[in-house]
mmCIF file of C-alpha atoms in Angstrom:
data_model
loop_
_atom_site.group_PDB
_atom_site.id
_atom_site.type_symbol
_atom_site.label_atom_id
_atom_site.label_comp_id
_atom_site.label_asym_id
_atom_site.label_seq_id
_atom_site.Cartn_x
_atom_site.Cartn_y
_atom_site.Cartn_z
ATOM 1 C CA UNK A 1159 97.457 86.076 65.793
ATOM 2 C CA UNK A 1160 97.781 86.359 69.570
ATOM 3 C CA UNK A 1161 95.176 88.329 71.425
ATOM 4 C CA UNK A 1162 96.392 91.444 73.205
ATOM 5 C CA UNK A 1163 93.809 90.832 75.938
ATOM 6 C CA UNK A 1164 95.425 88.766 78.731
ATOM 7 C CA UNK A 1165 91.975 87.620 79.870
ATOM 8 C CA UNK A 1166 90.706 86.485 76.461
ATOM 9 C CA UNK A 1167 90.616 82.816 77.560
ATOM 10 C CA UNK A 1168 90.094 82.860 81.340
ATOM 11 C CA UNK A 1169 89.083 79.240 82.036
ATOM 12 C CA UNK A 1170 92.584 77.780 82.462
ATOM 13 C CA UNK A 1171 93.868 80.983 84.038
ATOM 14 C CA UNK A 1172 91.208 80.845 86.742
ATOM 15 C CA UNK A 1173 92.170 77.250 87.592
ATOM 16 C CA UNK A 1174 95.876 78.112 87.741
ATOM 17 C CA UNK A 1175 95.366 81.175 89.917
ATOM 18 C CA UNK A 1176 93.025 79.283 92.246
ATOM 19 C CA UNK A 1177 95.515 76.398 92.504
ATOM 20 C CA UNK A 1178 98.306 78.811 93.442
ATOM 21 C CA UNK A 1179 96.155 80.618 96.003
ATOM 22 C CA UNK A 1180 94.954 77.320 97.499
ATOM 23 C CA UNK A 1181 98.564 76.225 97.953
ATOM 24 C CA UNK A 1182 99.281 79.477 99.782
ATOM 25 C CA UNK A 1183 96.224 79.929 102.012
ATOM 26 C CA UNK A 1184 94.253 76.689 101.762
ATOM 27 C CA UNK A 1185 91.325 75.899 99.525
ATOM 28 C CA UNK A 1186 87.758 77.004 100.020
ATOM 29 C CA UNK A 1187 85.984 80.337 100.360
ATOM 30 C CA UNK A 1188 89.116 82.354 101.248
ATOM 31 C CA UNK A 1189 90.945 81.065 98.170
ATOM 32 C CA UNK A 1190 87.886 81.816 96.052
ATOM 33 C CA UNK A 1191 87.769 85.362 97.430
ATOM 34 C CA UNK A 1192 91.448 86.005 96.696
ATOM 35 C CA UNK A 1193 91.060 84.510 93.211
ATOM 36 C CA UNK A 1194 88.073 86.782 92.581
ATOM 37 C CA UNK A 1195 89.983 89.804 93.849
ATOM 38 C CA UNK A 1196 92.877 88.869 91.549
ATOM 39 C CA UNK A 1197 90.628 88.850 88.497
ATOM 40 C CA UNK A 1198 88.864 92.047 89.571
ATOM 41 C CA UNK A 1199 92.226 93.803 89.682
ATOM 42 C CA UNK A 1200 93.256 92.195 86.395
ATOM 43 C CA UNK A 1201 90.091 93.482 84.721
ATOM 44 C CA UNK A 1202 90.684 96.941 86.148
ATOM 45 C CA UNK A 1203 94.324 97.038 84.975
ATOM 46 C CA UNK A 1204 94.188 94.855 81.858
ATOM 47 C CA UNK A 1205 95.374 97.795 79.753
ATOM 48 C CA UNK A 1206 98.691 97.808 81.639
ATOM 49 C CA UNK A 1207 99.477 94.194 80.669
ATOM 50 C CA UNK A 1208 102.628 93.959 78.551
ATOM 51 C CA UNK A 1209 102.967 90.657 76.664
ATOM 52 C CA UNK A 1210 106.710 91.268 76.221
ATOM 53 C CA UNK A 1211 107.169 90.946 79.997
ATOM 54 C CA UNK A 1212 105.573 87.513 80.270
ATOM 55 C CA UNK A 1213 102.545 85.332 79.820
ATOM 56 C CA UNK A 1214 99.115 86.185 81.242
ATOM 57 C CA UNK A 1215 99.395 83.396 83.854
ATOM 58 C CA UNK A 1216 102.573 84.868 85.326
ATOM 59 C CA UNK A 1217 101.025 88.359 85.307
ATOM 60 C CA UNK A 1218 97.969 87.064 87.168
ATOM 61 C CA UNK A 1219 100.072 85.143 89.707
ATOM 62 C CA UNK A 1220 101.933 88.383 90.415
ATOM 63 C CA UNK A 1221 98.596 90.065 91.103
ATOM 64 C CA UNK A 1222 97.511 87.126 93.288
ATOM 65 C CA UNK A 1223 100.730 87.387 95.308
ATOM 66 C CA UNK A 1224 99.926 91.028 96.068
ATOM 67 C CA UNK A 1225 96.334 90.130 96.978
ATOM 68 C CA UNK A 1226 97.560 87.485 99.412
ATOM 69 C CA UNK A 1227 100.108 89.873 100.919
ATOM 70 C CA UNK A 1228 97.398 92.489 101.333
ATOM 71 C CA UNK A 1229 95.066 90.135 103.152
ATOM 72 C CA UNK A 1230 96.693 90.563 106.573
ATOM 73 C CA UNK A 1231 93.673 89.242 108.449
ATOM 74 C CA UNK A 1232 93.741 85.934 106.608
ATOM 75 C CA UNK A 1233 94.392 82.932 108.922
ATOM 76 C CA UNK A 1234 97.338 80.600 108.271
ATOM 77 C CA UNK A 1235 96.725 77.546 106.076
ATOM 78 C CA UNK A 1236 94.453 75.163 107.957
ATOM 79 C CA UNK A 1237 94.289 72.594 105.231
ATOM 80 C CA UNK A 1238 96.206 71.737 102.110
ATOM 81 C CA UNK A 1239 95.137 72.080 98.524
ATOM 82 C CA UNK A 1240 91.797 70.450 97.754
ATOM 83 C CA UNK A 1241 90.633 68.528 94.741
ATOM 84 C CA UNK A 1242 88.046 69.875 92.333
ATOM 85 C CA UNK A 1243 87.309 66.395 91.000
ATOM 86 C CA UNK A 1244 86.898 63.068 92.779
ATOM 87 C CA UNK A 1245 90.186 61.303 93.362
ATOM 88 C CA UNK A 1246 90.945 58.534 90.895
ATOM 89 C CA UNK A 1247 92.710 56.403 93.508
ATOM 90 C CA UNK A 1248 92.022 55.407 97.081
ATOM 91 C CA UNK A 1249 90.211 58.358 98.689
ATOM 92 C CA UNK A 1250 91.525 57.598 102.181
ATOM 93 C CA UNK A 1251 95.123 57.365 100.962
ATOM 94 C CA UNK A 1252 94.812 60.528 98.869
ATOM 95 C CA UNK A 1253 93.264 62.436 101.774
ATOM 96 C CA UNK A 1254 95.976 61.286 104.160
ATOM 97 C CA UNK A 1255 98.665 62.337 101.656
ATOM 98 C CA UNK A 1256 97.094 65.801 101.267
ATOM 99 C CA UNK A 1257 96.859 66.308 105.024
ATOM 100 C CA UNK A 1258 100.441 65.134 105.507
ATOM 101 C CA UNK A 1259 101.813 67.386 102.765
ATOM 102 C CA UNK A 1260 99.779 70.366 104.047
ATOM 103 C CA UNK A 1261 101.157 69.841 107.551
ATOM 104 C CA UNK A 1262 104.669 69.555 106.126
ATOM 105 C CA UNK A 1263 104.272 72.725 104.067
ATOM 106 C CA UNK A 1264 103.085 74.600 107.172
ATOM 107 C CA UNK A 1265 106.424 73.796 108.851
ATOM 108 C CA UNK A 1266 108.484 75.311 106.031
ATOM 109 C CA UNK A 1267 109.634 78.907 105.765
ATOM 110 C CA UNK A 1268 107.470 81.458 103.976
ATOM 111 C CA UNK A 1269 109.957 81.521 101.080
ATOM 112 C CA UNK A 1270 109.908 77.740 100.648
ATOM 113 C CA UNK A 1271 106.091 77.651 100.725
ATOM 114 C CA UNK A 1272 105.955 80.473 98.170
ATOM 115 C CA UNK A 1273 108.377 78.769 95.776
ATOM 116 C CA UNK A 1274 106.592 75.426 96.017
ATOM 117 C CA UNK A 1275 103.217 77.129 95.509
ATOM 118 C CA UNK A 1276 104.473 78.961 92.433
ATOM 119 C CA UNK A 1277 105.906 75.767 90.943
ATOM 120 C CA UNK A 1278 103.271 73.191 91.869
ATOM 121 C CA UNK A 1279 100.195 75.309 92.619
ATOM 122 C CA UNK A 1280 100.466 77.827 89.800
ATOM 123 C CA UNK A 1281 102.435 75.434 87.570
ATOM 124 C CA UNK A 1282 104.832 78.195 86.547
ATOM 125 C CA UNK A 1283 108.151 77.492 84.869
ATOM 126 C CA UNK A 1284 111.446 78.221 86.584
ATOM 127 C CA UNK A 1285 111.895 81.260 84.329
ATOM 128 C CA UNK A 1286 108.468 82.643 85.196
ATOM 129 C CA UNK A 1287 109.134 82.135 88.905
ATOM 130 C CA UNK A 1288 112.479 83.880 88.525
ATOM 131 C CA UNK A 1289 110.793 86.891 86.968
ATOM 132 C CA UNK A 1290 108.260 87.086 89.812
ATOM 133 C CA UNK A 1291 110.724 86.718 92.688
ATOM 134 C CA UNK A 1292 113.587 88.518 90.925
ATOM 135 C CA UNK A 1293 116.004 85.583 90.839
ATOM 136 C CA UNK A 1294 117.926 83.977 88.014
ATOM 137 C CA UNK A 1295 116.511 80.657 86.784
ATOM 138 C CA UNK A 1296 119.432 78.639 88.168
ATOM 139 C CA UNK A 1297 118.939 80.255 91.583
ATOM 140 C CA UNK A 1298 115.245 79.319 91.431
ATOM 141 C CA UNK A 1299 116.147 75.718 90.533
ATOM 142 C CA UNK A 1300 118.522 75.497 93.500
ATOM 143 C CA UNK A 1301 115.996 77.106 95.857
ATOM 144 C CA UNK A 1302 113.236 74.748 94.666
ATOM 145 C CA UNK A 1303 115.502 71.737 95.087
ATOM 146 C CA UNK A 1304 116.349 72.804 98.635
ATOM 147 C CA UNK A 1305 112.698 73.514 99.457
ATOM 148 C CA UNK A 1306 111.720 70.034 98.208
ATOM 149 C CA UNK A 1307 114.539 68.526 100.265
ATOM 150 C CA UNK A 1308 113.378 70.357 103.401
ATOM 151 C CA UNK A 1309 109.808 69.234 102.755
ATOM 152 C CA UNK A 1310 110.982 65.666 102.214
ATOM 153 C CA UNK A 1311 112.862 65.797 105.526
ATOM 154 C CA UNK A 1312 109.761 67.091 107.330
ATOM 155 C CA UNK A 1313 107.585 64.427 105.686
ATOM 156 C CA UNK A 1314 110.105 61.683 106.449
ATOM 157 C CA UNK A 1315 109.817 62.561 110.115
ATOM 158 C CA UNK A 1316 106.039 62.196 110.007
ATOM 159 C CA UNK A 1317 105.613 59.226 107.662
ATOM 160 C CA UNK A 1318 108.302 56.556 107.732
ATOM 161 C CA UNK A 1319 108.320 54.072 104.879
ATOM 162 C CA UNK A 1320 106.730 56.249 102.189
ATOM 163 C CA UNK A 1321 108.555 58.151 99.461
ATOM 164 C CA UNK A 1322 108.088 61.723 100.758
ATOM 165 C CA UNK A 1323 110.041 63.508 98.027
ATOM 166 C CA UNK A 1324 107.393 62.686 95.429
ATOM 167 C CA UNK A 1325 104.414 63.622 97.659
ATOM 168 C CA UNK A 1326 104.547 67.337 96.853
ATOM 169 C CA UNK A 1327 104.346 66.599 93.126
ATOM 170 C CA UNK A 1328 101.509 64.118 93.700
ATOM 171 C CA UNK A 1329 99.404 66.758 95.491
ATOM 172 C CA UNK A 1330 98.412 69.115 92.696
ATOM 173 C CA UNK A 1331 95.130 70.849 92.277
#
């Protein structure tokens, strides 16, 4: 039987919300604060959660989006998503890739950054993203494809010889 409490198993939800927030505003104390605020609001309004409207992760990402929008004094992303665990590969190469992708993301439109953060930061499905941004799944797929293409074009201008299209997928939290 499924629990009616959307916060019954918070461990994975906390990681997903933090990953989304870190994609949007950068990792570190600010992302931790927004993640905490998200869960404070979720605890306060947990009785309003309706399982028929989506999974707890999507509900929490919706709350996180409002927390980010409400934080008007928050500075723009200074750094890209950070790793919670030591990198398995070459640390210098991984760090350079993260910095490059973060710089590329900063050059994209707000909408493109949001879509990429929802997909790769929060690891939401196309359907879940569509529900959050009020688009049909095929429109989300097209918008994500175009956002990845724009990011690849930005990255290609800054790093010749690499495969920039796969960099955004390689930089997950």
